[in-house]
């Protein structure tokens, strides 16, 4: 009876139950269950049990969901690791040191890799000449890696061939020129094989590079093929700096400018904060010399003479606008005063420069011997550079403000030389590595015709571009993140280029192609780089590992050289230099310059850069013809300006040297009169889908002799109009103290001048202790039952400080934020409607009259107000505050009423008007935007595609897959209809907190140490203008910044209590110059619109502000 | 002439000022029934088709535009940074404003014993309901993710998330939906006796059943009338605060924010006045042609027109005062940002909008001081349309002009609508007129039973049954 398992009666012996159901059906069992599990017993009796119901319902929900909403995730096949790679933790990113090679330098990097795909580029903070900062090009270069328009095929005579076939063709060429000619060469069958021995007729066209491996391969190939010829073409060439230094000092050296060591800097048309090489390094050095922690600190003074309005000019204390051709004249006069001897005085034409300005500038330089620096820009001729060196020598700057480093003389010929060789029929096979001469060659070389004088053209290129179309064999080039390489940074340290991913499209590197053509034993890029490193740093495997880990290695190239000024040579060269007459309205001067977004065109297909507003003009998606207001008025050009919406400008024709370019005119305040500025890099005939059709091609005016400056140009309005897209077209600050600025003298007199610009805050009710009570209590300050507020409870209170005195406006933060936070590009049409999605915007204001204004820049992004006005108006609680003071967005909860944006005083919220991530850009060209109801993709109706996979969007399948790779997996990709904004990189904060918790273990010390969390904008900032951290900790860097006397809050009177505050800007004008003692033009504007109120009517501080009688703006010669 | 002595006029008893009767020409009960019912029962007039066909065509545009917007994105409209609300919210507020007159006429004037309301209240209420429908489309569909609109309702869900009750948009949801519900109920209750009239007069089976269903078995007994009158009074009492609250709350969408030009305590009363102003403008716009086309001159008399013109004048003058006061406060506040917002309205890039608003809303109604103009129907009709134009521009000025230039000058921008904005707006007109014309053809546009109560014959002391000819009250 007492069965061990307590079975009901009748179920013993042979009467086995066959199934659980049978067992369950017996009344005994039921009784037993009821006794044992009274709660669940009814389920057995009830034919429609809860469990059954849930089962049916979940199945039907699943069915319903198949069609509509249930299936949010596409089905993806995953292949698990059969063996886990070493050190791999799923979901945890890995970081690798690498570098981005530039023309004559490199940017040392640390790149984040998520599951084997690089997602974010940062500067390498370990590198001695870096603070971990980078520039916008570097930030955006990751997008090029995943560009679906990149060259993906091996092309032979325009037809796609296999990689093997292409490599065979390369081998045949190598064999042909290597002397074992078998009649298989590209088109060279008629030639006697012997003539090709030693590489005769083989020409290489390269871009500039300072890769030791490439130099080594070149040497190797030269040995094997001594007859082969080498040429270099660089559309924007910075080699002039090296040439000038080499000439001036009689040794193969290049200069390195130490802006941090200089107290007085004179820039001769040198945009060292923007268009010059390694601008991010220069920015850091420059800002270091101007950083203020208190009013007693010293700061450097910058004089800039320039034709364009560049960032350098915007940050100058004295900006002299001058046609580029007249800078030589200025340099001659200044050098005469500084060096005390006339290097070139005989035939000095009349100068446009006020002699008083020259005197005072020279005096200032001479007063700071050993701490003065004169720099000349790459667009200026050699003579100006030589004069700058002469001045630096006279001022004792050599070795202090300018150091000289060894730089081997290049042995390659120029593009003009190559053109000559081609014309002479001396080129049998031309190998073009990376360069795109069909687009970038000076117009007078007529490259498309000249190129085909070679019998065969082989090209390695990243895009199937203009040059690719004229090649016999085209090889896809690997991105620098896909391949091995090496380079030297400007300070001479060696940096590795490590791949983070296998070449996505099977591309090859320059080194690989060279090795194959040279018939070298090894063609593996890793082996090539490793061999070079062995030669430079010895055999040791540890050194190599350390090199790869740290991302740099110092060797002899980084030590400055001792030099002596070669005065006779300089004098001789100077005497040969020609003065160019000043331009006039009939003889305009054309300045052709590097573009701040697409460089010389190499980033033309990069959407992030195309949409990055030019730091000064704020123009996106194309280049414009810049004219000064007076010049534009002279030609009767009117800009139909509806304040940043539907901007229409006249198209003008620029004629110079018999060549013509047509582009949209744009008025640039502060530009020198009678100067026309044209940016390179646009107007591509063959580019990707992003870059084609954008802008005009300024290369069509260029000549080989004078690539940057053309005189005697003519301008004629065409009568047609063109639509432009700019992100900011209201340029005046209207006297509002949004950016606060003072001169150094004013600041010293009244260190708390920023407080004087505050408006009275509205009077609030006060509590018993006399503290103001807000209408809605700040949730951070509402005490719980124990009287503890969330503010006290939270370990961290995040805050941010932006030093406007440091920010130069380079806009790298905009791209860094875009890369970190998965921010889409929206296209030109949408930018025209102000719908760009950038979370960080850099506002640029002009002060003073438009002839010669001063400019200031201000990065603006969500300020994370403690009493955030956006939060209280959201009807669905989609934007709320967290206890650490972040104003957070719950994208999933947002329905998109846009009320938060309306109520945001700073207008830092951006709205997804369309599904920007998922829509191909060509579909964003209004006014009729494509709807999925009528459009189709890949031959399939978009509505069906959406039903099948709502996440895919309207991009073609492959493009969509590539697009997904570039996304940061830690940040939500926002869909259309939701609002978004800066989060203070909350994903980084959370990662740091988690890491800290893991690290802390049982110790419980989970406060994130200061400096651990860096926002993306902070990390990229070369000026270190952004400080982020815990403001609860009074010792944190951000708290110390906020404690400075220049700290102020924008629109403080609204009492929204932003967590982001600004440090006021300080200019350091020379008091001896006209206007040097006046308040800055921005302050004058403020004082005009906000006259000091009588006593007792205003916050006391405002009256305290010392200032002279405001002078009419723009009169002073700043 | 100067020597001529004016004779002293003989002392005469001044003629007693007579009230103009509410129904002209001493029309009888039967005439009224016939006349009003004829619009429904008679042959469809040609003018009806002439208005109806374009209205339906315009109405068809609306779903097309909304479908386009929902499938494609809010970007098809002109809304853009920093003007995140454009024609969507302008039209919402404009339609809501128009939807004010109906309930004001039927509820507030009812409580104030303004008997002249009886001739116009039915049509005005219908107008209200259709206008609120047009208005409701905008806030529901202007959001980025329409399919989540239900999150704005306080529905208890498993995720425990509630809407935010601090947000004025939340209050809007309650205010507008309550207003719509009560307006529909009020209108329907008022319709019941007339539906019974239509049922009794009906000659076809379909009509008998149709009207019979909605007449709720009305037999006109004393008990019915007693209950009816009580229900009507209660609903009038309920509607009255709603008339005031709905536009006050809509105004709080702006007043609660901190934008210069929005952040203003004058908004609630000023919005209500503006709503009444525009509502009467729309009533006049609709009724002036209708009384002629439907031959209702004896029922909607010149006295009605005159009274409505006077209301328009009064509310228009309140608008003028509000504009002046707004500007004064902006100056008096001492805030440069507030001051700028108002200077910018008058002289900024959208000054044309501001001056259209001022001329249509403040200057134009001043003509109604003169009886001559109030009696000129063509002029009144044109001015009534101008009032509605002016009120549209008022919302334009408040929303777009405040947003396009506010605190940080770097954000300043112009606003341009798109063709989708225009066609959507046109579509709402299509909806409005289609429904209104259907209402005219299927329901008595004048409250027959109520109107009979205000004619002299209804007075037991009238000579035709009681008092002096032509008079009453």
XYZ file of C-alpha atoms in Angstrom, chain A residues 642-646 727-734 736-738 759 776-777 779 830 833-836 841 843-845 858 860 869-877 879 890-899 901-916 919 927-933 943 975-979 1050-1051 1053-1054 1056 1090, chain B residues 64 67-86 88-89 139 142-153 157 159 161-171 173 252-259 262 334-338 340-341 349 352 399 403-420:
174
model
C 15.983 83.981 -47.271
C 17.923 83.524 -44.116
C 19.212 80.041 -44.538
C 16.339 78.643 -46.504
C 16.033 78.379 -50.238
C 23.905 75.496 -42.239
C 24.125 79.009 -40.880
C 23.289 82.141 -42.715
C 22.550 84.567 -39.971
C 26.007 85.670 -39.118
C 25.556 88.489 -36.640
C 25.111 87.861 -32.956
C 22.737 90.834 -32.742
C 23.425 89.141 -27.629
C 26.008 87.822 -25.209
C 25.983 84.308 -26.641
C 20.691 89.600 -17.644
C 8.745 73.151 -10.750
C 11.215 71.768 -8.286
C 13.821 66.633 -9.522
C 17.684 68.556 -46.697
C 15.900 73.018 -45.400
C 17.999 73.062 -42.223
C 17.416 69.432 -41.520
C 21.029 68.362 -41.069
C 27.167 72.361 -34.560
C 28.207 78.400 -34.812
C 30.236 81.080 -36.493
C 29.464 84.743 -35.976
C 31.093 78.425 -30.731
C 26.901 74.146 -29.485
C 12.526 73.084 -20.882
C 12.307 70.220 -23.348
C 11.372 67.728 -20.672
C 8.283 69.357 -19.259
C 6.607 69.747 -22.639
C 7.048 66.211 -23.943
C 3.615 64.598 -23.718
C 4.966 61.055 -23.558
C 7.937 61.432 -21.210
C 12.961 63.043 -22.745
C 14.217 57.529 -24.891
C 14.078 57.164 -28.670
C 11.679 54.256 -28.398
C 9.212 56.394 -26.517
C 9.403 59.438 -28.775
C 6.366 60.006 -30.967
C 7.826 63.091 -32.595
C 5.655 66.041 -31.604
C 8.783 68.237 -31.911
C 7.550 70.368 -29.030
C 12.726 71.373 -30.025
C 10.433 74.372 -30.086
C 10.946 74.895 -26.395
C 14.702 74.421 -26.476
C 16.279 77.869 -26.293
C 19.473 76.595 -27.882
C 17.764 74.614 -30.628
C 20.144 71.717 -30.265
C 17.636 68.976 -30.940
C 17.525 67.396 -34.343
C 14.519 65.651 -35.820
C 14.471 62.689 -38.196
C 12.171 64.133 -40.813
C 12.785 61.082 -42.968
C 14.334 57.695 -42.470
C 17.730 59.151 -43.190
C 16.843 56.070 -47.562
C 10.247 68.524 -53.569
C 8.630 65.134 -54.226
C 10.213 62.654 -51.888
C 9.819 59.059 -52.848
C 7.278 57.100 -50.866
C 7.444 53.329 -50.411
C 3.943 53.201 -51.876
C 6.192 48.139 -49.591
C 14.356 55.758 -37.150
C 12.326 58.495 -38.722
C 9.944 60.519 -36.647
C 12.065 60.669 -33.523
C 13.963 63.526 -31.996
C 24.520 81.005 -22.326
C 21.067 82.541 -21.767
C 18.549 84.458 -17.309
C 16.282 81.636 -18.443
C 17.398 76.465 -17.144
C 22.872 96.879 -24.409
C -3.700 61.053 -50.441
C -0.925 58.723 -46.707
C 2.035 60.271 -48.451
C 3.127 62.005 -45.283
C 2.706 58.949 -43.075
C 4.531 56.583 -45.411
C 7.300 58.997 -46.218
C 7.896 61.206 -43.204
C 7.030 64.576 -41.779
C 9.762 65.952 -44.014
C 7.307 66.227 -46.880
C 6.030 69.303 -45.084
C 7.917 72.535 -44.765
C 8.599 72.081 -41.069
C 12.286 72.354 -40.417
C 14.765 73.400 -37.843
C 14.097 75.749 -36.037
C 10.466 76.076 -37.149
C 9.413 72.628 -36.014
C 5.745 73.512 -36.160
C 4.498 75.051 -39.357
C 0.293 71.720 -39.274
C -0.159 73.544 -36.008
C -2.132 67.093 -34.050
C 1.748 65.826 -37.510
C 3.792 63.670 -35.173
C 6.769 61.732 -36.420
C 5.409 58.324 -35.563
C 1.669 58.388 -36.083
C 1.295 54.753 -35.140
C 2.221 55.599 -31.558
C -0.370 58.333 -31.125
C -2.127 56.223 -28.580
C 0.720 56.874 -26.183
C -0.789 60.293 -25.661
C -3.807 58.748 -23.986
C -0.142 49.440 -19.947
C 5.200 48.890 -19.080
C 4.434 54.323 -18.578
C 2.035 57.209 -18.390
C 1.836 60.286 -20.498
C 3.339 63.342 -18.968
C 0.609 65.417 -17.440
C 2.796 68.503 -17.283
C 2.811 68.809 -21.047
C 0.254 71.147 -22.608
C -0.017 68.762 -25.539
C -1.435 66.271 -23.070
C -4.004 68.839 -21.958
C -5.708 65.800 -26.025
C -1.163 77.086 -23.326
C 0.755 75.052 -25.891
C 2.465 78.324 -26.520
C 2.121 80.189 -23.257
C 3.709 77.424 -21.208
C 6.860 77.407 -23.306
C 9.573 79.952 -22.804
C 9.937 81.230 -26.304
C 4.903 82.483 -26.926
C 12.864 94.800 -20.267
C 13.982 91.571 -21.845
C 15.823 92.322 -25.073
C 14.782 88.940 -26.394
C 11.077 89.653 -25.869
C 13.212 91.729 -30.366
C 10.542 89.104 -30.979
C 11.383 88.985 -42.808
C 4.085 91.022 -44.416
C 3.992 80.064 -34.467
C 10.163 80.298 -33.937
C 12.146 81.455 -36.905
C 14.204 83.937 -34.941
C 14.555 83.309 -31.277
C 17.352 83.202 -28.727
C 20.488 82.115 -30.545
C 20.979 84.007 -33.815
C 22.896 81.147 -35.413
C 19.644 79.203 -35.575
C 17.681 81.882 -37.313
C 16.082 80.762 -40.487
C 13.245 81.370 -42.855
C 10.232 79.119 -43.174
C 8.709 77.933 -46.413
C 5.753 75.577 -46.716
C 5.716 72.841 -49.336
C 3.085 71.835 -51.828
C 2.081 69.031 -49.475
